[in-house]
Amino acid sequence: MLGFLIQRVLQAAAVMVIISVLVFVGVFAIGNPIDVLIAPDATQDIRLDTIRRYGFDQPLWKQYLNFVTSLVQGNFGRSFVFNMPVLDLILSRLPATLELTLAAVIGATIVGVPLGMYAGYRPHAITSRAIMGLSVIGFSVPTFWVGLLLIMGFAVELGWLPAGGRGDTVAVLGVQWSVLTLSGWSHLVLPALTLSLFRMALMIRMARAGMREAMLSDYVRFARAQGLSDTKVIFGHVLKNISIPLVTVFGLELAATLAFAVVTETIFSWPGLGKLIIDSIQSLDRPVMVAYLMLVAFLFIMINFAVDVAYAALDPRVRGRS
Amino acid sequence: MMAALEVRGLKTHFFTRNGVVKAVDGVDLRIEPGRVLGLVGESGSGKSVTGLSILGLIDPPGRIVEGSVKLDGQELVGLDRDAARRVRGRKIAMIFQDPMMTLNPVLRVDTQMSMALRAHESLSKDSIRERSLAALGRVGLPAPEQCLTAYPHQLSGGMRQRVAISIALLHSPSVIVCDEPTTALDVSIQGQILQEMQRLGAELGVALVWITHDLAVVSSLAHDIAVMYAGRIVEHGPTEDVLAHPRHHYTRGLLDSVPGEGTPGEKLAQIPGSIPALIDLPPGCAFKARCGRADGACETMPEIADLGQGRGARCVHPLEAA
Amino acid sequence: MTRRDASPFIRFCSEFAENRLALFAFSVVVIIVGAAILAPLFTPQDPYDIGKLILGDARRPPGYVGRGGYVHLLGTDAQGRDLWSAILYGLRISVQIGLTAGAVAFVVGGALGVVAAFAGGRIEALIMRFVDLQLSFPTILLALVISAILGQGKWQLTVALVASQYAYFARTAHGAAVAERAKEYVEAALSTPLSSGVVVFRHILPNCMPPLIVVATVQIANAISLEATLSFLGLGLPVTHPSLGMLIANGFQYMLSGRYWISIYPGIALIMLILAINLVSDQVRDQLNPRLQR
């Protein structure tokens, strides 16, 4: 088991390095980074000065080395637009996005998996067909449209929930969380619902497919031949088997939702990372873009790692290998 | 003496979108306690479906449309779900072909055995362990304690099948239906398992229905044999007798096509043609298209002719008794 | 001639036709695509021609008769565009981009996957590692960044979409090719004088097609959805070529003041298209899935 873990950690590190190169080259080498920093009518002197200050006159690989060295020291540079350390900027927005993402994914799983399992258990019942129908609609509708609909329905027409922004926050461990306040919840509901719909549809479909396959498998037949009731078969045998792919999906969903929050945050003016990245893409605030991508990559790798570990913990066949 | 298992006129049909598949179309079987009945046929003959029907494990679109299955005098067809479940695993058990697939790969052996035990009895943890160890010992496993805590993939094929057998024996059933349990194993292990089963049958008085396509297996193990073709029994009787003096042309064909006694270089005998699809079977004897002796009389489905001394053959022109 | 004797394609189609929902969805797709291609015939106005837009007609509700002399069936948007025309042209863009991106990703990804499966060894490992890496990265981020870097425009958008989607095709093709490679008929074919290229093309590729087709149908819907999202966020296509996403974005601010039609109708059109494609692809997938066939 230890060898397995070490191997994975090394792989993760290697991947981070590759990504850092790709991201750096992609963002800094294309286009002219100078144009954002100085006014178009700046004099040649100011131009040269800025170039030297930011190190743009050096060869690309040197720039990359500088980048990496300061990265290791925890310095992501300063935002071109906000003129504050990028790391601080990102960290201040992270909790909001985390809240939203966790609420959405956990909600999607808690609702989606049982529904999907039922649909797989009784595939021809009317309820199951309804569930599947809803799930198709769920992932056909682009996230942004769901958000619009919800705003129109609940905020404009019914006036029950606010149309945007984040609620009051409470500081826990030096970080601002809004889930601990009532107004925080009321602001969280719509964006979380928007974000979770797509994921929920996916969970339903995966759970259903897994369930159907499991119910047709040999070990279920053997278990039923032993006289186990369907409930016991499902909760004792099948659950463990399908939890393996489900956990993988959960992890990937967590990561993907983090990224997808971009759209939802824009619509609901949720002050998180997503909004930050959109703004910085539009204003070409490169240090922020780079830092965001690195952070997301890092999160992804961490999540993949966690999923791998969970996989090994759940499936005894994997532990024996490597 | 009351038969351990008595099947009369069993018909199991599958209602698919392409038509009705009459997988089992009128099967009679009878087996006394402690005896072994070999149910022989090629793939597609309906033998596996017969086994599943006896256990009540036929799922839609399949259904037992007619017939009776009496286990120790108790009628099994038409039982409600709960009653059927209580009989399954306790009074009659079934084991399948590939133990890697029939044992749940993500659960330990002791978990699976404990679930099988608790399906029918409520026991303390200690009794569960005791009974499990006893069952494992009874099937000739060398290190029962180690087996208990192992996962299926950590055991060899032969050991896995023995575990499956021990699970089947947990509640001391009167009948065990074995669906090709040795086909997936090495030839040497096959022999061991066969011997084991013979011993168990004699010791515990369990009746075995041994479903197979392998005549060699049947000849060494079964007391009586029933040959299936296209959903019906075409010949039955004591094994030695049937194999030495077959009365049905299909049985003769099967015996002739087993390579072995002829001189090297001789062409292998084969039954011409192939098994008809079970959808849209033409009327009359199902074998007539491939039979050298078929004539006009074969246009109506023959009944099983009683040929005396426990022999029967479904043919209007049975082969001569030797 | 019984059912079994017909060619696999005809069998596939007749089984498909039995599921009425899928058939209905398929006809919806055909209608929408047809309407999109023939858009100029159905629309009273060319929404790309800025000269034709009458600002005075802006933000009018459905049914309004504009200065151009025709009825605005679905109202007008903030620039005075007839919404019905804009939607049809927008659908045209969606279909175009979805199909192009899907087709290119199919070819590129499929080729990559099959090549990797046959190159074997380290090349295969390298390619597949890269593909896996990319797969674990969310498509939208990738598309966002590439789009931002390349700028606005049709082909830039297509490149961004292809870059984020080819990985699915590559992974599926690789998996299918590896499974085929292990089968005996490949060994048999390779031992004949046929060159390995021929073996790959004539034998292996056809057997990899079913899962690739399933992926393709899903990815086309994804591409359309992704394009709409990118346009909604202001990337992708320039303002003069409004795609459905942009129409929705532009109309967003008017929702709160009750002029819902500017966002809603394009949204409905978009959803109809994506939903129909997904229903079709569901049916295709169920039919091509060997494990669900008894």
PDB file of C-alpha atoms in Angstrom, chain C residues 69-175:
ATOM      1  CA  GLY C  69     -43.691  45.889 -42.260  1.00  0.00           C
ATOM      2  CA  TYR C  70     -43.711  42.342 -40.964  1.00  0.00           C
ATOM      3  CA  VAL C  71     -44.795  40.736 -37.735  1.00  0.00           C
ATOM      4  CA  HIS C  72     -42.103  40.022 -35.213  1.00  0.00           C
ATOM      5  CA  LEU C  73     -43.277  36.575 -34.215  1.00  0.00           C
ATOM      6  CA  LEU C  74     -41.124  36.425 -31.165  1.00  0.00           C
ATOM      7  CA  GLY C  75     -40.447  40.054 -30.553  1.00  0.00           C
ATOM      8  CA  THR C  76     -37.194  41.906 -30.968  1.00  0.00           C
ATOM      9  CA  ASP C  77     -33.996  42.157 -29.002  1.00  0.00           C
ATOM     10  CA  ALA C  78     -32.098  45.132 -27.691  1.00  0.00           C
ATOM     11  CA  GLN C  79     -30.593  45.997 -31.057  1.00  0.00           C
ATOM     12  CA  GLY C  80     -33.844  45.776 -32.925  1.00  0.00           C
ATOM     13  CA  ARG C  81     -33.183  42.330 -34.358  1.00  0.00           C
ATOM     14  CA  ASP C  82     -36.177  40.218 -35.150  1.00  0.00           C
ATOM     15  CA  LEU C  83     -35.886  37.428 -32.614  1.00  0.00           C
ATOM     16  CA  TRP C  84     -37.264  34.723 -34.858  1.00  0.00           C
ATOM     17  CA  SER C  85     -34.585  35.457 -37.468  1.00  0.00           C
ATOM     18  CA  ALA C  86     -31.881  35.778 -34.885  1.00  0.00           C
ATOM     19  CA  ILE C  87     -32.816  32.453 -33.358  1.00  0.00           C
ATOM     20  CA  LEU C  88     -32.783  30.623 -36.651  1.00  0.00           C
ATOM     21  CA  TYR C  89     -29.432  32.059 -37.599  1.00  0.00           C
ATOM     22  CA  GLY C  90     -28.198  31.344 -34.127  1.00  0.00           C
ATOM     23  CA  LEU C  91     -29.293  27.735 -34.478  1.00  0.00           C
ATOM     24  CA  ARG C  92     -27.432  27.614 -37.713  1.00  0.00           C
ATOM     25  CA  ILE C  93     -24.255  28.627 -35.955  1.00  0.00           C
ATOM     26  CA  SER C  94     -24.843  26.151 -33.162  1.00  0.00           C
ATOM     27  CA  VAL C  95     -25.385  23.289 -35.547  1.00  0.00           C
ATOM     28  CA  GLN C  96     -22.467  24.277 -37.721  1.00  0.00           C
ATOM     29  CA  ILE C  97     -20.027  24.600 -34.883  1.00  0.00           C
ATOM     30  CA  GLY C  98     -21.339  21.585 -33.031  1.00  0.00           C
ATOM     31  CA  LEU C  99     -21.022  19.342 -36.063  1.00  0.00           C
ATOM     32  CA  THR C 100     -17.664  20.689 -37.179  1.00  0.00           C
ATOM     33  CA  ALA C 101     -16.082  20.529 -33.765  1.00  0.00           C
ATOM     34  CA  GLY C 102     -17.567  17.099 -33.190  1.00  0.00           C
ATOM     35  CA  ALA C 103     -16.388  15.764 -36.528  1.00  0.00           C
ATOM     36  CA  VAL C 104     -12.871  17.114 -36.205  1.00  0.00           C
ATOM     37  CA  ALA C 105     -12.548  15.919 -32.617  1.00  0.00           C
ATOM     38  CA  PHE C 106     -13.853  12.538 -33.768  1.00  0.00           C
ATOM     39  CA  VAL C 107     -11.244  12.200 -36.464  1.00  0.00           C
ATOM     40  CA  VAL C 108      -8.351  13.625 -34.488  1.00  0.00           C
ATOM     41  CA  GLY C 109      -9.180  11.853 -31.246  1.00  0.00           C
ATOM     42  CA  GLY C 110     -10.126   8.593 -32.895  1.00  0.00           C
ATOM     43  CA  ALA C 111      -6.953   8.486 -34.957  1.00  0.00           C
ATOM     44  CA  LEU C 112      -4.859   9.342 -31.941  1.00  0.00           C
ATOM     45  CA  GLY C 113      -6.427   6.611 -29.852  1.00  0.00           C
ATOM     46  CA  VAL C 114      -6.060   3.913 -32.476  1.00  0.00           C
ATOM     47  CA  VAL C 115      -2.514   4.932 -33.313  1.00  0.00           C
ATOM     48  CA  ALA C 116      -1.595   4.861 -29.651  1.00  0.00           C
ATOM     49  CA  ALA C 117      -3.070   1.393 -29.279  1.00  0.00           C
ATOM     50  CA  PHE C 118      -0.958   0.136 -32.139  1.00  0.00           C
ATOM     51  CA  ALA C 119       2.248   1.974 -31.464  1.00  0.00           C
ATOM     52  CA  GLY C 120       2.348   0.268 -28.112  1.00  0.00           C
ATOM     53  CA  GLY C 121       5.084   0.610 -25.572  1.00  0.00           C
ATOM     54  CA  ARG C 122       6.206   4.023 -24.476  1.00  0.00           C
ATOM     55  CA  ILE C 123       4.546   6.006 -27.212  1.00  0.00           C
ATOM     56  CA  GLU C 124       1.238   4.559 -26.226  1.00  0.00           C
ATOM     57  CA  ALA C 125       1.866   5.250 -22.546  1.00  0.00           C
ATOM     58  CA  LEU C 126       2.882   8.803 -23.254  1.00  0.00           C
ATOM     59  CA  ILE C 127      -0.086   9.607 -25.443  1.00  0.00           C
ATOM     60  CA  MET C 128      -2.576   8.037 -23.093  1.00  0.00           C
ATOM     61  CA  ARG C 129      -1.115   9.755 -20.048  1.00  0.00           C
ATOM     62  CA  PHE C 130      -1.542  13.041 -21.790  1.00  0.00           C
ATOM     63  CA  VAL C 131      -5.077  12.196 -22.781  1.00  0.00           C
ATOM     64  CA  ASP C 132      -5.953  11.123 -19.256  1.00  0.00           C
ATOM     65  CA  LEU C 133      -4.476  14.307 -17.938  1.00  0.00           C
ATOM     66  CA  GLN C 134      -6.583  16.341 -20.215  1.00  0.00           C
ATOM     67  CA  LEU C 135      -9.675  14.345 -19.399  1.00  0.00           C
ATOM     68  CA  SER C 136      -9.394  15.130 -15.751  1.00  0.00           C
ATOM     69  CA  PHE C 137      -9.362  18.811 -16.558  1.00  0.00           C
ATOM     70  CA  PRO C 138     -12.829  20.281 -16.951  1.00  0.00           C
ATOM     71  CA  THR C 139     -13.715  21.006 -20.554  1.00  0.00           C
ATOM     72  CA  ILE C 140     -15.091  24.374 -19.823  1.00  0.00           C
ATOM     73  CA  LEU C 141     -11.915  25.718 -18.298  1.00  0.00           C
ATOM     74  CA  LEU C 142      -9.876  24.478 -21.178  1.00  0.00           C
ATOM     75  CA  ALA C 143     -12.256  25.951 -23.682  1.00  0.00           C
ATOM     76  CA  LEU C 144     -12.338  29.214 -21.748  1.00  0.00           C
ATOM     77  CA  VAL C 145      -8.614  29.651 -21.653  1.00  0.00           C
ATOM     78  CA  ILE C 146      -7.981  28.656 -25.238  1.00  0.00           C
ATOM     79  CA  SER C 147     -10.808  30.850 -26.373  1.00  0.00           C
ATOM     80  CA  ALA C 148      -9.464  33.776 -24.427  1.00  0.00           C
ATOM     81  CA  ILE C 149      -5.998  33.331 -25.772  1.00  0.00           C
ATOM     82  CA  LEU C 150      -7.017  32.876 -29.373  1.00  0.00           C
ATOM     83  CA  GLY C 151      -9.581  35.603 -29.390  1.00  0.00           C
ATOM     84  CA  GLN C 152     -13.012  35.726 -30.905  1.00  0.00           C
ATOM     85  CA  GLY C 153     -14.086  34.148 -34.109  1.00  0.00           C
ATOM     86  CA  LYS C 154     -15.590  31.020 -35.559  1.00  0.00           C
ATOM     87  CA  TRP C 155     -12.493  29.020 -36.226  1.00  0.00           C
ATOM     88  CA  GLN C 156     -10.900  30.016 -32.939  1.00  0.00           C
ATOM     89  CA  LEU C 157     -13.968  28.797 -31.160  1.00  0.00           C
ATOM     90  CA  THR C 158     -13.932  25.546 -33.090  1.00  0.00           C
ATOM     91  CA  VAL C 159     -10.293  24.997 -32.221  1.00  0.00           C
ATOM     92  CA  ALA C 160     -11.052  25.592 -28.560  1.00  0.00           C
ATOM     93  CA  LEU C 161     -13.919  23.119 -28.672  1.00  0.00           C
ATOM     94  CA  VAL C 162     -11.935  20.476 -30.521  1.00  0.00           C
ATOM     95  CA  ALA C 163      -9.034  20.846 -28.111  1.00  0.00           C
ATOM     96  CA  SER C 164     -11.284  20.215 -25.158  1.00  0.00           C
ATOM     97  CA  GLN C 165     -13.188  17.331 -26.703  1.00  0.00           C
ATOM     98  CA  TYR C 166     -10.767  15.193 -28.684  1.00  0.00           C
ATOM     99  CA  ALA C 167      -9.622  13.509 -25.491  1.00  0.00           C
ATOM    100  CA  TYR C 168     -12.937  11.677 -25.045  1.00  0.00           C
ATOM    101  CA  PHE C 169     -12.669  10.248 -28.518  1.00  0.00           C
ATOM    102  CA  ALA C 170      -9.051   9.347 -28.001  1.00  0.00           C
ATOM    103  CA  ARG C 171      -9.717   7.472 -24.800  1.00  0.00           C
ATOM    104  CA  THR C 172     -12.709   5.580 -26.238  1.00  0.00           C
ATOM    105  CA  ALA C 173     -10.896   4.719 -29.462  1.00  0.00           C
ATOM    106  CA  HIS C 174      -7.880   3.536 -27.532  1.00  0.00           C
ATOM    107  CA  GLY C 175      -9.946   1.346 -25.261  1.00  0.00           C
TER     108      GLY C 175
END
